[in-house]
Amino acid sequence: MLGLMTVDSAGDLAPPAPASKEELLVQVARGDQSAFGELYDQIAPRVLGLVKRLLVDHAQSEEVTQEIFLEIWQSAARYESTRGGASTWILTMAHRRAVDRIRSSQAGRDRDTKIGIRDLAVAYDHVAETVEVRIEHERVERAMTRLTQLQRQAVSLAYYGGLSHSEVADMLQIPLGTVKTRLRDGLIRLRDELGVAS
């Protein structure tokens, strides 16, 4: 690329003014590698700084910055100067790419956490559970002794024997209403004996 040489006030030739980022993007879209190198030199520190502010991790920031410049190389032809400056286009791309990385990392952590929780063997104290069941069983047995013989018989057949109210009535040869009354009264008394709130 030919650059215009300017003459400074002392009459010496000054180096050409650097191309703008917009001009460089147009050249990159044509496949100009030297223009891409110059564009990289001009904006890479700002891109890396933006990405690093979002990601914090330096290694990930460098990786994402590399992905951004690869995307710039591949998609420079899509840049439209009428829609904004080149710096804005590149930094917007960088911001989006960094946010995507954050979301992807968070999704990975969430997935790992869910799998970890699913696979986590929950500590279970069989001895304590057995003792609690035995104590509860003894409390129920003591409470059952406080029922009348008729109530105890109906409750035992219905709840321990697994019989329906009709089956209990048939077995004891008493009316169904009587079975229901005995069960209701027996359960109320059990509840009171066990100190269970209704």
PDB file of C-alpha atoms in Angstrom, residues 20-22 24-25 28 36 39-40 42-48 50-51 65 68-69 71-73 75-76 79 84-98:
ATOM      1  CA  SER A  20      -7.731   4.264  10.043  1.00  0.00           C
ATOM      2  CA  LYS A  21      -9.314   1.143  11.464  1.00  0.00           C
ATOM      3  CA  GLU A  22     -12.143   1.506   8.977  1.00  0.00           C
ATOM      4  CA  LEU A  24      -7.815  -1.408   7.527  1.00  0.00           C
ATOM      5  CA  LEU A  25     -11.037  -3.434   7.852  1.00  0.00           C
ATOM      6  CA  VAL A  28      -8.679  -7.108   5.673  1.00  0.00           C
ATOM      7  CA  PHE A  36      -4.733  -7.281   9.506  1.00  0.00           C
ATOM      8  CA  LEU A  39      -5.290  -3.495  12.732  1.00  0.00           C
ATOM      9  CA  TYR A  40      -4.260  -6.028  15.373  1.00  0.00           C
ATOM     10  CA  GLN A  42      -3.883  -0.810  16.861  1.00  0.00           C
ATOM     11  CA  ILE A  43      -6.801  -2.419  18.685  1.00  0.00           C
ATOM     12  CA  ALA A  44      -5.636  -5.664  20.345  1.00  0.00           C
ATOM     13  CA  PRO A  45      -4.767  -3.998  23.685  1.00  0.00           C
ATOM     14  CA  ARG A  46      -8.281  -2.501  23.957  1.00  0.00           C
ATOM     15  CA  VAL A  47      -9.931  -5.799  22.996  1.00  0.00           C
ATOM     16  CA  LEU A  48      -7.858  -7.767  25.504  1.00  0.00           C
ATOM     17  CA  LEU A  50     -12.321  -5.340  27.618  1.00  0.00           C
ATOM     18  CA  VAL A  51     -12.365  -9.122  27.578  1.00  0.00           C
ATOM     19  CA  THR A  65      -9.217 -12.391  22.157  1.00  0.00           C
ATOM     20  CA  ILE A  68     -12.273 -12.481  18.220  1.00  0.00           C
ATOM     21  CA  PHE A  69      -9.429 -11.683  15.835  1.00  0.00           C
ATOM     22  CA  GLU A  71     -13.702 -13.782  13.607  1.00  0.00           C
ATOM     23  CA  ILE A  72     -12.555 -10.330  12.431  1.00  0.00           C
ATOM     24  CA  TRP A  73     -10.376 -11.954   9.754  1.00  0.00           C
ATOM     25  CA  SER A  75     -16.051 -11.584   8.772  1.00  0.00           C
ATOM     26  CA  ALA A  76     -14.413  -8.243   7.939  1.00  0.00           C
ATOM     27  CA  TYR A  79     -18.435  -4.519   8.441  1.00  0.00           C
ATOM     28  CA  GLY A  84     -20.714   2.725  13.092  1.00  0.00           C
ATOM     29  CA  GLY A  85     -16.996   2.951  13.593  1.00  0.00           C
ATOM     30  CA  ALA A  86     -14.631   0.003  13.267  1.00  0.00           C
ATOM     31  CA  SER A  87     -13.628   0.205  16.930  1.00  0.00           C
ATOM     32  CA  THR A  88     -17.265   0.008  17.991  1.00  0.00           C
ATOM     33  CA  TRP A  89     -17.870  -2.968  15.679  1.00  0.00           C
ATOM     34  CA  ILE A  90     -14.819  -4.827  17.002  1.00  0.00           C
ATOM     35  CA  LEU A  91     -15.439  -4.019  20.675  1.00  0.00           C
ATOM     36  CA  THR A  92     -19.099  -5.025  20.386  1.00  0.00           C
ATOM     37  CA  MET A  93     -17.982  -8.314  18.895  1.00  0.00           C
ATOM     38  CA  ALA A  94     -15.474  -8.706  21.754  1.00  0.00           C
ATOM     39  CA  HIS A  95     -18.098  -7.967  24.384  1.00  0.00           C
ATOM     40  CA  ARG A  96     -20.530 -10.492  22.906  1.00  0.00           C
ATOM     41  CA  ARG A  97     -17.849 -13.163  22.646  1.00  0.00           C
ATOM     42  CA  ALA A  98     -16.761 -12.602  26.278  1.00  0.00           C
TER      43      ALA A  98
END
